[in-house]
CSV table of C-alpha atoms in Angstrom, one decimal:
chain,number,residue,atom,x,y,z
L,1,GLN,CA,52.7,-15.7,2.5
L,2,ASN,CA,51.1,-16.2,-1.0
L,3,LYS,CA,47.7,-15.2,0.2
L,4,ILE,CA,45.2,-13.3,-1.9
L,5,LEU,CA,43.9,-10.3,0.0
L,6,PHE,CA,41.3,-7.8,-1.0
L,7,PHE,CA,43.3,-4.6,-1.7
L,8,SER,CA,45.3,-4.6,1.6
L,9,ASP,CA,45.3,-6.6,4.8
L,10,HIS,CA,43.4,-3.8,6.6
L,11,HIS,CA,40.6,-3.8,3.9
L,12,HIS,CA,40.6,-7.6,4.0
L,13,LEU,CA,39.9,-7.6,7.8
L,14,HIS,CA,37.0,-5.2,7.3
L,15,MET,CA,35.5,-7.5,4.8
L,16,LEU,CA,35.9,-10.5,7.0
L,17,SER,CA,34.2,-8.7,9.9
L,18,ALA,CA,31.3,-7.7,7.5
L,19,ILE,CA,30.9,-11.2,6.2
L,20,ALA,CA,30.7,-12.5,9.8
L,21,ILE,CA,28.0,-9.9,10.5
L,22,PHE,CA,26.2,-10.9,7.3
L,23,LYS,CA,26.2,-14.6,8.3
L,24,ASP,CA,24.2,-13.7,11.5
L,25,ASN,CA,21.8,-11.4,9.7
L,26,ILE,CA,21.3,-13.0,6.3
L,27,ILE,CA,17.8,-11.8,5.3
L,28,PHE,CA,17.5,-8.2,6.5
L,29,GLY,CA,21.0,-7.4,7.6
L,30,SER,CA,22.1,-5.7,10.8
L,31,GLY,CA,20.7,-2.3,9.7
L,32,PRO,CA,22.3,0.8,8.0
L,33,LYS,CA,25.4,2.2,9.7
L,34,GLN,CA,25.4,-0.7,12.2
L,35,PHE,CA,28.8,-2.1,11.1
L,36,ARG,CA,30.6,0.5,13.2
L,37,TYR,CA,28.9,-0.8,16.4
L,38,LEU,CA,28.9,-4.5,15.7
L,39,CYS,CA,32.4,-4.9,14.4
L,40,SER,CA,34.0,-4.5,17.8
L,41,ASN,CA,31.9,-7.4,19.3
L,42,ASP,CA,34.1,-10.5,20.0
L,43,GLU,CA,32.2,-12.7,17.5
L,44,TYR,CA,32.8,-10.3,14.6
L,45,LEU,CA,36.2,-8.7,15.4
L,46,THR,CA,39.0,-9.9,13.1
L,47,THR,CA,42.7,-9.4,13.6
L,48,ALA,CA,45.9,-10.1,11.7
L,49,ASN,CA,45.9,-13.5,13.3
L,50,ASP,CA,42.9,-14.4,11.2
L,51,ILE,CA,44.7,-13.9,7.9
L,52,TYR,CA,48.4,-14.5,8.7
L,53,SER,CA,50.0,-17.6,10.3
L,54,LYS,CA,51.9,-17.4,13.6
L,55,THR,CA,55.1,-18.4,11.8
L,56,TYR,CA,54.8,-15.5,9.4
L,57,ILE,CA,54.0,-13.0,12.2
L,58,SER,CA,57.0,-14.3,14.2
L,59,GLU,CA,59.4,-13.5,11.3
L,60,LEU,CA,58.4,-9.9,11.0
L,61,ASN,CA,60.5,-6.9,12.1
L,62,GLU,CA,59.4,-4.8,15.0
L,63,ARG,CA,57.9,-2.0,13.0
L,64,GLU,CA,55.7,-4.4,10.9
L,65,LEU,CA,54.8,-6.4,13.9
L,66,SER,CA,53.7,-3.3,15.7
L,67,ARG,CA,51.5,-2.4,12.7
L,68,LEU,CA,49.9,-5.9,12.6
L,69,ASN,CA,49.3,-5.8,16.4
L,70,ASN,CA,47.2,-2.6,16.0
L,71,LEU,CA,45.3,-4.0,13.0
L,72,ASP,CA,41.7,-5.1,13.2
L,73,GLY,CA,38.6,-5.3,11.1
L,74,CYS,CA,36.6,-2.7,12.9
L,75,SER,CA,35.9,0.7,11.3
L,76,THR,CA,32.9,2.9,10.4
L,77,HIS,CA,32.1,0.8,7.4
L,78,PRO,CA,33.6,-2.3,5.5
L,79,HIS,CA,35.1,-0.2,2.7
L,80,HIS,CA,33.3,-2.2,0.0
L,81,THR,CA,29.8,-1.3,-1.3
L,82,PHE,CA,28.7,-4.9,-2.1
L,83,ILE,CA,29.9,-6.3,1.2
L,84,GLN,CA,28.5,-3.3,3.2
L,85,LEU,CA,25.0,-3.8,1.6
L,86,LEU,CA,25.1,-7.5,2.4
L,87,ALA,CA,26.1,-6.9,6.0
L,88,GLU,CA,23.8,-4.0,6.7
L,89,THR,CA,20.8,-4.6,4.5
L,90,GLY,CA,21.0,-8.4,4.0
L,91,LEU,CA,19.9,-10.3,1.0
L,92,PHE,CA,16.7,-8.2,0.8
L,93,GLY,CA,18.5,-4.8,0.3
L,94,PHE,CA,21.3,-6.3,-1.7
L,95,SER,CA,18.9,-7.9,-4.2
L,96,ILE,CA,17.4,-4.5,-4.8
L,97,PHE,CA,20.8,-3.0,-5.5
L,98,LEU,CA,21.8,-6.0,-7.7
L,99,PHE,CA,18.6,-5.6,-9.7
L,100,PHE,CA,19.5,-2.0,-10.4
L,101,TYR,CA,23.1,-3.0,-11.3
L,102,PHE,CA,21.8,-5.6,-13.9
L,103,VAL,CA,19.3,-3.1,-15.3
L,104,LEU,CA,22.2,-0.7,-15.9
L,105,PHE,CA,24.1,-3.4,-17.7
L,106,PHE,CA,21.0,-4.2,-19.8
L,107,PHE,CA,20.6,-0.5,-20.5
L,108,ILE,CA,24.2,-0.2,-21.8
L,109,PHE,CA,23.8,-3.1,-24.2
L,110,LYS,CA,20.4,-2.2,-25.4
L,111,LEU,CA,20.9,1.6,-25.9
L,112,PRO,CA,20.4,2.4,-29.6
L,113,LYS,CA,23.3,4.2,-31.2
L,114,ASN,CA,21.0,6.7,-32.8
L,115,SER,CA,19.5,7.6,-29.4
L,116,ASN,CA,19.5,11.3,-28.4
L,117,ASN,CA,22.5,12.1,-26.2
L,118,TYR,CA,23.9,8.6,-26.8
L,119,ASN,CA,27.4,9.6,-25.7
L,120,THR,CA,26.2,11.4,-22.6
L,121,LYS,CA,24.1,8.4,-21.5
L,122,MET,CA,26.9,6.0,-22.0
L,123,ILE,CA,29.4,8.2,-20.1
L,124,LEU,CA,26.9,8.5,-17.2
L,125,ALA,CA,26.2,4.8,-17.2
L,126,PHE,CA,29.9,4.0,-17.0
L,127,ILE,CA,30.4,6.6,-14.2
L,128,ILE,CA,27.7,4.8,-12.3
L,129,LEU,CA,29.3,1.4,-12.9
L,130,ILE,CA,32.7,2.7,-11.8
L,131,ASN,CA,31.2,4.2,-8.7
L,132,PHE,CA,29.8,0.8,-7.7
L,133,SER,CA,32.8,-1.3,-8.9
L,134,PRO,CA,33.1,-4.6,-7.0
L,135,PHE,CA,36.8,-4.7,-7.7
L,136,MET,CA,38.0,-1.8,-5.5
L,137,PRO,CA,37.4,-0.4,-2.0
L,138,SER,CA,34.8,2.2,-1.6
L,139,GLY,CA,33.4,4.7,0.9
L,140,ASN,CA,30.4,4.3,3.1
L,141,PHE,CA,27.3,3.8,1.0
L,142,PHE,CA,25.1,5.5,3.5
L,143,ASN,CA,27.3,8.7,3.8
L,144,ASN,CA,25.7,12.0,2.6
L,145,TYR,CA,28.8,13.1,0.6
L,146,LEU,CA,29.1,9.9,-1.2
L,147,SER,CA,25.4,9.8,-1.9
L,148,LEU,CA,26.0,12.9,-4.0
L,149,VAL,CA,28.7,11.2,-6.0
L,150,TYR,CA,26.5,8.1,-6.4
L,151,PHE,CA,23.1,9.6,-7.1
L,152,ILE,CA,23.7,12.7,-9.2
L,153,PRO,CA,24.8,10.7,-12.2
L,154,ILE,CA,21.9,8.4,-11.7
L,155,SER,CA,19.4,11.2,-11.6
L,156,ILE,CA,20.9,12.9,-14.7
L,157,LEU,CA,20.7,9.7,-16.6
L,158,TYR,CA,17.1,9.1,-15.5
L,159,ALA,CA,16.2,12.6,-16.5
L,160,LEU,CA,17.7,12.1,-20.0
L,161,ILE,CA,15.9,8.9,-20.5
L,162,THR,CA,12.5,10.2,-19.3
L,163,LYS,CA,12.9,13.4,-21.4
L,164,GLU,CA,13.5,11.3,-24.5
L,165,LYS,CA,10.4,9.2,-23.8
L,166,TYR,CA,8.4,12.3,-23.2
L,167,ASP,CA,9.6,13.9,-26.4
L,168,ARG,CA,8.6,10.8,-28.4
L,169,SER,CA,5.1,10.8,-26.9
L,170,ILE,CA,4.4,14.3,-28.1
C-alpha cells in the first residue's frame, strides 16, 4: 500500500497507541509500566484499520486477513525506547533521557585520543548508543533484565571516566 511503517505493522500499531497515550499525558506521562493497562482502552487501542485502507484489507487472502483481524496496538510496552519514555514519563522524563543521550554524543566527539582506555571508552559509548537506538524496536525500558543490558555499560564507562579524573588529581 506504499505506506512507511515502523519495522512491522504490529510494531507500528504499538507506537500509534503509545503516541495517543502521550498526547493525553504530555508533561509527566501516564507512569512507568502503565502502557500495558492503558493501551486496551478504546481511546488508545489501534487496529489494522488504523493503518490499512478497507480496499487493501478486502483484497487480502484468508490467512493474512485473519492475522490482521487479530492485530492491535496493545502489548506490555510500545517496543521503542523513545516512544515508551514519551508515553510513560512524558516530556519531563524524556528530556532527562535526551539530555543523557546528547551528553554521550558530546563525550564521543570530545574524548581525546591520548586518553587512557580510549578504545574501551569508545566501544562502551557505542554500545550504549546502539542499546538506545531510535531506529529499531526495543524491549521494555523498565524491565529488570534489560536494565542490566542498558546500565552495566553505562556504569563501566562512568567508572573509567571517574578513575581517570581521580588519577589526574593525585
